[in-house]
PDB file of C-alpha atoms in Angstrom:
ATOM      1  CA  UNK B   1     106.195 112.877  79.632  1.00 78.00           C
ATOM      2  CA  UNK B   2     106.443 109.122  79.624  1.00 81.00           C
ATOM      3  CA  UNK B   3     104.111 107.242  81.947  1.00 88.00           C
ATOM      4  CA  UNK B   4     105.720 103.866  82.606  1.00 86.00           C
ATOM      5  CA  UNK B   5     103.328 101.959  84.828  1.00 87.00           C
ATOM      6  CA  UNK B   6     100.753 102.147  87.608  1.00 90.00           C
ATOM      7  CA  UNK B   7     102.675 102.369  90.873  1.00 90.00           C
ATOM      8  CA  UNK B   8      99.775 101.888  93.272  1.00 93.00           C
ATOM      9  CA  UNK B   9      96.090 102.471  93.910  1.00 95.00           C
ATOM     10  CA  UNK B  10      95.311 104.194  97.214  1.00 96.00           C
ATOM     11  CA  UNK B  11      92.225 103.696  99.359  1.00 96.00           C
ATOM     12  CA  UNK B  12      91.198 105.809 102.319  1.00 96.00           C
ATOM     13  CA  UNK B  13      89.269 104.495 105.316  1.00 96.00           C
ATOM     14  CA  UNK B  14      89.060 105.399 109.013  1.00 96.00           C
ATOM     15  CA  UNK B  15      91.627 102.820 110.190  1.00 95.00           C
ATOM     16  CA  UNK B  16      94.633 101.300 108.414  1.00 95.00           C
ATOM     17  CA  UNK B  17      94.756  98.324 110.802  1.00 95.00           C
ATOM     18  CA  UNK B  18      91.141  97.449 110.074  1.00 94.00           C
ATOM     19  CA  UNK B  19      91.516  97.962 106.321  1.00 94.00           C
ATOM     20  CA  UNK B  20      94.569  95.721 105.871  1.00 94.00           C
ATOM     21  CA  UNK B  21      93.372  92.191 106.804  1.00 93.00           C
ATOM     22  CA  UNK B  22      90.923  91.702 103.904  1.00 91.00           C
ATOM     23  CA  UNK B  23      93.649  92.461 101.346  1.00 93.00           C
ATOM     24  CA  UNK B  24      95.947  89.946 103.060  1.00 92.00           C
ATOM     25  CA  UNK B  25      93.277  87.285 103.413  1.00 90.00           C
ATOM     26  CA  UNK B  26      91.592  87.708 100.035  1.00 91.00           C
ATOM     27  CA  UNK B  27      94.451  88.621  97.694  1.00 90.00           C
ATOM     28  CA  UNK B  28      97.370  87.328  99.732  1.00 89.00           C
ATOM     29  CA  UNK B  29      99.042  90.746  99.833  1.00 92.00           C
ATOM     30  CA  UNK B  30     101.876  91.387 102.288  1.00 92.00           C
ATOM     31  CA  UNK B  31     102.099  94.372 104.618  1.00 93.00           C
ATOM     32  CA  UNK B  32     104.873  96.724 103.504  1.00 91.00           C
ATOM     33  CA  UNK B  33     106.302 100.103 104.437  1.00 91.00           C
ATOM     34  CA  UNK B  34     104.216 102.034 106.984  1.00 95.00           C
ATOM     35  CA  UNK B  35     104.582 105.636 107.982  1.00 94.00           C
ATOM     36  CA  UNK B  36     102.872 108.506 109.720  1.00 93.00           C
ATOM     37  CA  UNK B  37     103.155 111.326 107.200  1.00 87.00           C
ATOM     38  CA  UNK B  38     103.005 114.300 109.557  1.00 86.00           C
ATOM     39  CA  UNK B  39     102.966 116.907 106.775  1.00 83.00           C
ATOM     40  CA  UNK B  40      99.829 115.309 105.324  1.00 87.00           C
ATOM     41  CA  UNK B  41      98.326 114.307 108.699  1.00 94.00           C
ATOM     42  CA  UNK B  42      97.897 110.771 107.395  1.00 95.00           C
ATOM     43  CA  UNK B  43      98.818 107.272 108.452  1.00 96.00           C
ATOM     44  CA  UNK B  44      99.762 105.360 105.307  1.00 95.00           C
ATOM     45  CA  UNK B  45     101.062 101.937 104.388  1.00 95.00           C
ATOM     46  CA  UNK B  46     101.720  99.857 101.322  1.00 93.00           C
ATOM     47  CA  UNK B  47     100.496  96.288 100.801  1.00 93.00           C
ATOM     48  CA  UNK B  48     102.075  94.426  97.907  1.00 91.00           C
ATOM     49  CA  UNK B  49     102.337  91.121  96.092  1.00 86.00           C
ATOM     50  CA  UNK B  50     105.198  88.746  96.712  1.00 78.00           C
ATOM     51  CA  UNK B  51     106.799  89.918  93.449  1.00 69.00           C
ATOM     52  CA  UNK B  52     106.668  93.300  95.120  1.00 57.00           C
ATOM     53  CA  UNK B  53     106.726  95.421  91.988  1.00 63.00           C
ATOM     54  CA  UNK B  54     103.763  93.640  90.476  1.00 67.00           C
ATOM     55  CA  UNK B  55     100.852  95.108  92.392  1.00 80.00           C
ATOM     56  CA  UNK B  56     100.781  97.524  95.257  1.00 90.00           C
ATOM     57  CA  UNK B  57      97.956  99.227  97.065  1.00 94.00           C
ATOM     58  CA  UNK B  58      98.227 102.018  99.589  1.00 95.00           C
ATOM     59  CA  UNK B  59      95.968 102.250 102.621  1.00 96.00           C
ATOM     60  CA  UNK B  60      95.435 105.697 104.082  1.00 96.00           C
ATOM     61  CA  UNK B  61      93.704 106.926 107.220  1.00 97.00           C
ATOM     62  CA  UNK B  62      93.522 110.419 108.713  1.00 97.00           C
ATOM     63  CA  UNK B  63      95.613 111.347 111.746  1.00 96.00           C
ATOM     64  CA  UNK B  64      94.255 113.770 114.375  1.00 93.00           C
ATOM     65  CA  UNK B  65      93.373 117.133 112.875  1.00 95.00           C
ATOM     66  CA  UNK B  66      92.887 115.969 109.303  1.00 96.00           C
ATOM     67  CA  UNK B  67      89.330 117.218 108.948  1.00 96.00           C
ATOM     68  CA  UNK B  68      89.300 116.782 105.172  1.00 95.00           C
ATOM     69  CA  UNK B  69      89.878 113.031 105.278  1.00 95.00           C
ATOM     70  CA  UNK B  70      87.596 112.585 108.288  1.00 96.00           C
ATOM     71  CA  UNK B  71      84.787 114.142 106.232  1.00 95.00           C
ATOM     72  CA  UNK B  72      85.775 112.048 103.209  1.00 94.00           C
ATOM     73  CA  UNK B  73      85.399 108.883 105.305  1.00 95.00           C
ATOM     74  CA  UNK B  74      82.109 110.006 106.843  1.00 95.00           C
ATOM     75  CA  UNK B  75      80.696 110.686 103.374  1.00 92.00           C
ATOM     76  CA  UNK B  76      81.690 107.156 102.314  1.00 91.00           C
ATOM     77  CA  UNK B  77      80.265 105.401 105.371  1.00 92.00           C
ATOM     78  CA  UNK B  78      83.634 104.066 106.524  1.00 90.00           C
ATOM     79  CA  UNK B  79      84.165 101.893 103.446  1.00 91.00           C
ATOM     80  CA  UNK B  80      87.579 101.807 101.755  1.00 93.00           C
ATOM     81  CA  UNK B  81      87.213 104.419  99.020  1.00 94.00           C
ATOM     82  CA  UNK B  82      89.543 105.328  96.179  1.00 95.00           C
ATOM     83  CA  UNK B  83      91.744 108.236  97.180  1.00 94.00           C
ATOM     84  CA  UNK B  84      94.154 108.384  94.209  1.00 95.00           C
ATOM     85  CA  UNK B  85      95.855 106.398  91.453  1.00 94.00           C
ATOM     86  CA  UNK B  86      99.637 106.745  91.137  1.00 94.00           C
ATOM     87  CA  UNK B  87     101.609 106.432  87.909  1.00 93.00           C
ATOM     88  CA  UNK B  88     105.399 106.186  87.604  1.00 92.00           C
ATOM     89  CA  UNK B  89     106.967 108.693  85.205  1.00 92.00           C
ATOM     90  CA  UNK B  90     110.552 108.712  84.001  1.00 90.00           C
ATOM     91  CA  UNK B  91     111.343 112.390  84.809  1.00 93.00           C
ATOM     92  CA  UNK B  92     108.975 113.886  87.349  1.00 95.00           C
ATOM     93  CA  UNK B  93     110.273 117.484  87.371  1.00 96.00           C
ATOM     94  CA  UNK B  94     110.169 117.657  83.572  1.00 95.00           C
ATOM     95  CA  UNK B  95     106.692 116.102  83.511  1.00 95.00           C
ATOM     96  CA  UNK B  96     105.368 118.765  85.891  1.00 96.00           C
ATOM     97  CA  UNK B  97     106.883 121.595  83.826  1.00 96.00           C
ATOM     98  CA  UNK B  98     105.368 120.117  80.689  1.00 94.00           C
ATOM     99  CA  UNK B  99     101.907 119.738  82.260  1.00 95.00           C
ATOM    100  CA  UNK B 100     102.013 123.216  83.792  1.00 96.00           C
ATOM    101  CA  UNK B 101     102.972 124.749  80.445  1.00 95.00           C
ATOM    102  CA  UNK B 102     100.054 122.896  78.844  1.00 93.00           C
ATOM    103  CA  UNK B 103      97.661 124.433  81.354  1.00 94.00           C
ATOM    104  CA  UNK B 104      96.940 121.210  83.238  1.00 94.00           C
ATOM    105  CA  UNK B 105      95.861 122.114  86.809  1.00 95.00           C
ATOM    106  CA  UNK B 106      98.401 120.862  89.366  1.00 97.00           C
ATOM    107  CA  UNK B 107      98.359 120.619  93.156  1.00 97.00           C
ATOM    108  CA  UNK B 108     102.169 120.297  93.239  1.00 96.00           C
ATOM    109  CA  UNK B 109     104.204 122.203  90.663  1.00 96.00           C
ATOM    110  CA  UNK B 110     107.471 120.708  91.921  1.00 97.00           C
ATOM    111  CA  UNK B 111     108.238 117.214  93.268  1.00 96.00           C
ATOM    112  CA  UNK B 112     107.965 116.677  97.013  1.00 93.00           C
ATOM    113  CA  UNK B 113     108.759 113.696  99.258  1.00 89.00           C
ATOM    114  CA  UNK B 114     105.944 111.156  99.568  1.00 87.00           C
ATOM    115  CA  UNK B 115     105.553 107.806 101.297  1.00 86.00           C
ATOM    116  CA  UNK B 116     108.751 105.753 101.641  1.00 83.00           C
ATOM    117  CA  UNK B 117     110.849 108.714 100.485  1.00 83.00           C
ATOM    118  CA  UNK B 118     109.625 108.606  96.893  1.00 89.00           C
ATOM    119  CA  UNK B 119     109.412 111.943  95.110  1.00 94.00           C
ATOM    120  CA  UNK B 120     105.801 112.603  94.142  1.00 94.00           C
ATOM    121  CA  UNK B 121     103.383 115.257  92.900  1.00 96.00           C
ATOM    122  CA  UNK B 122      99.607 115.413  92.711  1.00 96.00           C
ATOM    123  CA  UNK B 123      97.624 116.732  89.766  1.00 96.00           C
ATOM    124  CA  UNK B 124      94.397 118.570  90.540  1.00 96.00           C
ATOM    125  CA  UNK B 125      91.466 116.140  90.181  1.00 94.00           C
ATOM    126  CA  UNK B 126      89.724 118.444  87.713  1.00 93.00           C
ATOM    127  CA  UNK B 127      92.559 117.559  85.276  1.00 93.00           C
ATOM    128  CA  UNK B 128      91.110 114.052  84.924  1.00 92.00           C
ATOM    129  CA  UNK B 129      87.364 114.481  85.422  1.00 90.00           C
ATOM    130  CA  UNK B 130      87.425 114.054  89.183  1.00 92.00           C
ATOM    131  CA  UNK B 131      90.063 111.347  89.641  1.00 94.00           C
ATOM    132  CA  UNK B 132      92.996 112.353  91.856  1.00 95.00           C
ATOM    133  CA  UNK B 133      96.221 111.338  90.052  1.00 95.00           C
ATOM    134  CA  UNK B 134      99.654 111.154  91.692  1.00 95.00           C
ATOM    135  CA  UNK B 135     102.847 111.053  89.657  1.00 95.00           C
ATOM    136  CA  UNK B 136     105.786 109.181  91.211  1.00 94.00           C
ATOM    137  CA  UNK B 137     109.414 109.488  90.135  1.00 94.00           C
ATOM    138  CA  UNK B 138     111.029 106.232  88.993  1.00 87.00           C
ATOM    139  CA  UNK B 139     112.405 104.291  91.960  1.00 83.00           C
ATOM    140  CA  UNK B 140     113.480 100.834  93.004  1.00 74.00           C
ATOM    141  CA  UNK B 141     112.153  98.757  95.871  1.00 63.00           C
ATOM    142  CA  UNK B 142     108.917  99.556  97.696  1.00 54.00           C
TER     143      UNK B 142
ATOM    144  CA  UNK E   1      96.432  82.102  94.673  1.00 78.00           C
ATOM    145  CA  UNK E   2      99.228  84.190  93.298  1.00 81.00           C
ATOM    146  CA  UNK E   3      98.390  87.794  92.436  1.00 88.00           C
ATOM    147  CA  UNK E   4     100.951  88.897  89.866  1.00 86.00           C
ATOM    148  CA  UNK E   5     100.170  92.532  89.099  1.00 87.00           C
ATOM    149  CA  UNK E   6      97.501  95.193  88.752  1.00 90.00           C
ATOM    150  CA  UNK E   7      95.961  94.761  85.307  1.00 90.00           C
ATOM    151  CA  UNK E   8      93.894  97.933  85.194  1.00 93.00           C
ATOM    152  CA  UNK E   9      91.883 100.445  87.177  1.00 95.00           C
ATOM    153  CA  UNK E  10      88.364 101.048  85.858  1.00 96.00           C
ATOM    154  CA  UNK E  11      86.399 104.292  86.041  1.00 96.00           C
ATOM    155  CA  UNK E  12      82.729 104.726  85.241  1.00 96.00           C
ATOM    156  CA  UNK E  13      81.211 107.913  83.833  1.00 96.00           C
ATOM    157  CA  UNK E  14      78.220 108.737  81.624  1.00 96.00           C
ATOM    158  CA  UNK E  15      80.202 108.855  78.338  1.00 95.00           C
ATOM    159  CA  UNK E  16      83.366 107.019  77.282  1.00 95.00           C
ATOM    160  CA  UNK E  17      84.102 109.532  74.506  1.00 95.00           C
ATOM    161  CA  UNK E  18      83.976 112.427  76.948  1.00 94.00           C
ATOM    162  CA  UNK E  19      86.038 110.594  79.583  1.00 94.00           C
ATOM    163  CA  UNK E  20      88.929 109.602  77.301  1.00 94.00           C
ATOM    164  CA  UNK E  21      90.501 112.937  76.179  1.00 93.00           C
ATOM    165  CA  UNK E  22      91.826 114.061  79.601  1.00 91.00           C
ATOM    166  CA  UNK E  23      93.736 110.776  79.995  1.00 93.00           C
ATOM    167  CA  UNK E  24      95.261 111.203  76.528  1.00 92.00           C
ATOM    168  CA  UNK E  25      96.083 114.886  77.033  1.00 90.00           C
ATOM    169  CA  UNK E  26      97.291 114.718  80.626  1.00 91.00           C
ATOM    170  CA  UNK E  27      99.019 111.325  80.857  1.00 90.00           C
ATOM    171  CA  UNK E  28      99.645 110.677  77.165  1.00 89.00           C
ATOM    172  CA  UNK E  29      97.665 107.432  77.214  1.00 92.00           C
ATOM    173  CA  UNK E  30      96.619 105.806  73.939  1.00 92.00           C
ATOM    174  CA  UNK E  31      93.104 104.606  73.123  1.00 93.00           C
ATOM    175  CA  UNK E  32      93.007 100.812  72.987  1.00 91.00           C
ATOM    176  CA  UNK E  33      90.467  98.027  72.588  1.00 91.00           C
ATOM    177  CA  UNK E  34      86.841  99.213  72.680  1.00 95.00           C
ATOM    178  CA  UNK E  35      83.756  97.073  72.938  1.00 94.00           C
ATOM    179  CA  UNK E  36      80.065  97.153  73.694  1.00 93.00           C
ATOM    180  CA  UNK E  37      79.675  94.380  76.261  1.00 87.00           C
ATOM    181  CA  UNK E  38      76.038  93.468  75.667  1.00 86.00           C
ATOM    182  CA  UNK E  39      75.852  90.984  78.542  1.00 83.00           C
ATOM    183  CA  UNK E  40      76.862  93.727  80.984  1.00 87.00           C
ATOM    184  CA  UNK E  41      75.034  96.528  79.137  1.00 94.00           C
ATOM    185  CA  UNK E  42      78.225  98.567  79.157  1.00 95.00           C
ATOM    186  CA  UNK E  43      80.412 100.379  76.689  1.00 96.00           C
ATOM    187  CA  UNK E  44      84.030  99.832  77.716  1.00 95.00           C
ATOM    188  CA  UNK E  45      87.474 100.657  76.449  1.00 95.00           C
ATOM    189  CA  UNK E  46      91.066 100.447  77.560  1.00 93.00           C
ATOM    190  CA  UNK E  47      93.546 103.320  77.484  1.00 93.00           C
ATOM    191  CA  UNK E  48      97.174 102.360  77.963  1.00 91.00           C
ATOM    192  CA  UNK E  49     100.757 103.598  78.001  1.00 86.00           C
ATOM    193  CA  UNK E  50     103.011 103.200  75.009  1.00 78.00           C
ATOM    194  CA  UNK E  51     104.715 100.274  76.752  1.00 69.00           C
ATOM    195  CA  UNK E  52     101.232  98.823  76.755  1.00 57.00           C
ATOM    196  CA  UNK E  53     101.644  96.468  79.685  1.00 63.00           C
ATOM    197  CA  UNK E  54     102.874  99.179  81.993  1.00 67.00           C
ATOM    198  CA  UNK E  55      99.679 101.006  82.888  1.00 80.00           C
ATOM    199  CA  UNK E  56      96.154 100.528  81.693  1.00 90.00           C
ATOM    200  CA  UNK E  57      92.905 102.137  82.695  1.00 94.00           C
ATOM    201  CA  UNK E  58      89.424 101.064  81.647  1.00 95.00           C
ATOM    202  CA  UNK E  59      86.672 103.566  80.933  1.00 96.00           C
ATOM    203  CA  UNK E  60      83.114 102.323  81.364  1.00 96.00           C
ATOM    204  CA  UNK E  61      79.732 103.864  80.577  1.00 97.00           C
ATOM    205  CA  UNK E  62      76.239 102.370  80.786  1.00 97.00           C
ATOM    206  CA  UNK E  63      74.392 101.313  77.632  1.00 96.00           C
ATOM    207  CA  UNK E  64      70.604 101.685  77.393  1.00 94.00           C
ATOM    208  CA  UNK E  65      68.814  99.760  80.123  1.00 95.00           C
ATOM    209  CA  UNK E  66      71.693  99.641  82.590  1.00 96.00           C
ATOM    210  CA  UNK E  67      69.838 101.333  85.439  1.00 96.00           C
ATOM    211  CA  UNK E  68      72.452 100.353  88.021  1.00 95.00           C
ATOM    212  CA  UNK E  69      75.285 102.262  86.345  1.00 95.00           C
ATOM    213  CA  UNK E  70      73.017 105.180  85.428  1.00 96.00           C
ATOM    214  CA  UNK E  71      72.220 105.581  89.141  1.00 95.00           C
ATOM    215  CA  UNK E  72      75.925 105.128  90.009  1.00 94.00           C
ATOM    216  CA  UNK E  73      76.784 108.030  87.680  1.00 95.00           C
ATOM    217  CA  UNK E  74      73.970 110.235  88.961  1.00 95.00           C
ATOM    218  CA  UNK E  75      75.145 109.694  92.532  1.00 92.00           C
ATOM    219  CA  UNK E  76      78.655 110.759  91.515  1.00 91.00           C
ATOM    220  CA  UNK E  77      77.595 113.853  89.608  1.00 92.00           C
ATOM    221  CA  UNK E  78      78.932 112.620  86.277  1.00 90.00           C
ATOM    222  CA  UNK E  79      82.568 112.549  87.432  1.00 91.00           C
ATOM    223  CA  UNK E  80      84.782 109.591  86.543  1.00 93.00           C
ATOM    224  CA  UNK E  81      84.460 107.353  89.602  1.00 94.00           C
ATOM    225  CA  UNK E  82      86.289 104.160  90.517  1.00 95.00           C
ATOM    226  CA  UNK E  83      84.307 101.127  89.432  1.00 94.00           C
ATOM    227  CA  UNK E  84      86.812  98.332  90.111  1.00 95.00           C
ATOM    228  CA  UNK E  85      90.494  97.415  90.398  1.00 94.00           C
ATOM    229  CA  UNK E  86      91.659  94.368  88.416  1.00 94.00           C
ATOM    230  CA  UNK E  87      94.509  92.069  89.418  1.00 93.00           C
ATOM    231  CA  UNK E  88      96.108  89.390  87.237  1.00 92.00           C
ATOM    232  CA  UNK E  89      96.288  85.929  88.828  1.00 92.00           C
ATOM    233  CA  UNK E  90      98.181  82.933  87.501  1.00 90.00           C
ATOM    234  CA  UNK E  91      95.298  80.406  87.671  1.00 93.00           C
ATOM    235  CA  UNK E  92      91.882  82.050  87.798  1.00 96.00           C
ATOM    236  CA  UNK E  93      89.700  78.926  88.183  1.00 96.00           C
ATOM    237  CA  UNK E  94      91.871  77.635  91.018  1.00 95.00           C
ATOM    238  CA  UNK E  95      91.892  81.055  92.675  1.00 95.00           C
ATOM    239  CA  UNK E  96      88.080  81.179  92.686  1.00 96.00           C
ATOM    240  CA  UNK E  97      87.802  77.691  94.163  1.00 96.00           C
ATOM    241  CA  UNK E  98      90.291  78.617  96.850  1.00 94.00           C
ATOM    242  CA  UNK E  99      88.476  81.868  97.714  1.00 95.00           C
ATOM    243  CA  UNK E 100      85.070  80.195  97.710  1.00 96.00           C
ATOM    244  CA  UNK E 101      86.321  77.464 100.030  1.00 95.00           C
ATOM    245  CA  UNK E 102      87.681  80.145 102.352  1.00 93.00           C
ATOM    246  CA  UNK E 103      84.246  81.775 102.527  1.00 94.00           C
ATOM    247  CA  UNK E 104      85.183  84.897 100.542  1.00 94.00           C
ATOM    248  CA  UNK E 105      82.010  86.299  98.947  1.00 95.00           C
ATOM    249  CA  UNK E 106      82.176  86.080  95.141  1.00 97.00           C
ATOM    250  CA  UNK E 107      80.025  87.518  92.365  1.00 97.00           C
ATOM    251  CA  UNK E 108      81.447  84.996  89.872  1.00 96.00           C
ATOM    252  CA  UNK E 109      82.315  81.525  91.104  1.00 96.00           C
ATOM    253  CA  UNK E 110      83.685  80.496  87.707  1.00 97.00           C
ATOM    254  CA  UNK E 111      85.638  82.526  85.120  1.00 96.00           C
ATOM    255  CA  UNK E 112      83.629  84.293  82.413  1.00 93.00           C
ATOM    256  CA  UNK E 113      84.685  86.277  79.333  1.00 89.00           C
ATOM    257  CA  UNK E 114      85.368  89.952  79.971  1.00 87.00           C
ATOM    258  CA  UNK E 115      86.606  92.857  77.860  1.00 86.00           C
ATOM    259  CA  UNK E 116      88.923  91.915  74.976  1.00 83.00           C
ATOM    260  CA  UNK E 117      88.178  88.217  75.508  1.00 83.00           C
ATOM    261  CA  UNK E 118      90.061  87.965  78.799  1.00 89.00           C
ATOM    262  CA  UNK E 119      88.676  85.508  81.318  1.00 94.00           C
ATOM    263  CA  UNK E 120      87.618  87.375  84.442  1.00 94.00           C
ATOM    264  CA  UNK E 121      85.682  87.087  87.695  1.00 96.00           C
ATOM    265  CA  UNK E 122      84.461  89.651  90.192  1.00 96.00           C
ATOM    266  CA  UNK E 123      84.650  89.299  93.957  1.00 96.00           C
ATOM    267  CA  UNK E 124      81.806  90.752  95.984  1.00 96.00           C
ATOM    268  CA  UNK E 125      82.811  94.214  97.238  1.00 94.00           C
ATOM    269  CA  UNK E 126      82.089  93.247 100.823  1.00 93.00           C
ATOM    270  CA  UNK E 127      85.144  90.938 100.530  1.00 93.00           C
ATOM    271  CA  UNK E 128      87.417  93.982 100.511  1.00 92.00           C
ATOM    272  CA  UNK E 129      85.584  96.587 102.604  1.00 90.00           C
ATOM    273  CA  UNK E 130      83.594  98.059  99.716  1.00 92.00           C
ATOM    274  CA  UNK E 131      86.141  97.972  96.880  1.00 94.00           C
ATOM    275  CA  UNK E 132      85.018  95.985  93.823  1.00 95.00           C
ATOM    276  CA  UNK E 133      87.902  93.680  92.816  1.00 95.00           C
ATOM    277  CA  UNK E 134      88.155  91.864  89.466  1.00 95.00           C
ATOM    278  CA  UNK E 135      90.521  88.949  88.958  1.00 95.00           C
ATOM    279  CA  UNK E 136      91.873  88.491  85.426  1.00 94.00           C
ATOM    280  CA  UNK E 137      93.487  85.334  84.068  1.00 94.00           C
ATOM    281  CA  UNK E 138      97.067  85.775  82.824  1.00 87.00           C
ATOM    282  CA  UNK E 139      97.085  86.959  79.211  1.00 83.00           C
ATOM    283  CA  UNK E 140      99.273  88.610  76.633  1.00 74.00           C
ATOM    284  CA  UNK E 141      98.591  91.803  74.699  1.00 63.00           C
ATOM    285  CA  UNK E 142      95.906  94.292  75.670  1.00 54.00           C
TER     286      UNK E 142
END
């Protein structure tokens, strides 16, 4: 498996609209692709630098019925809290097979569609001492 | 201020040596520059992709006397927990002046040396809804 770069860092909070302005004001980030991901019961959006590929964060908030993320936010007092770190890999399906064969605990054993149509997969956080890692297939644009 | 890219994502845990192996095994990252930062009472190291500039994480652990980080680790049960996200900016001193003038709360109003000799500055986490952000002056290499 070849990890190429960090794709984005994702923060969860109760409200995407409330979480966005500080990143625009403080770091000058621009609001990007936004989507309600029904399968995950999340509202999610990217905010990125002008160079677009240079730095990207993802803001996540729970939609109705997402008790897990509601509890996550309550535990963190409503602050923006790290949800996951995403790395781009050159061949996602092969990477997952390789990790599975090596006994690395995975949430997704095969790629599935993520935000903005990217193919993604999550490792189990116990694979990396509690940090939730997402792998993202190589892509262009957002 | 022009944010160019994410430089690294930093995780704190009780022991850098214990935190490193999963990142090497799971993501194939390589151990990089390591340093005891006496002024911060931290042990810190980078772990990066083979392409080196593509993805970099920082692992941090408290040295003796760093009660703040010891408590941080106790609260998080010894898991690797996000400490800060670092963004590269093109002109760090100018960026800090600009942010200060705009009333953004800063920990460092002027650049100071960070890990591997990079010039850095931290914003106050209340600037970005609880996320600790580090700005790093443009640099080459690690």
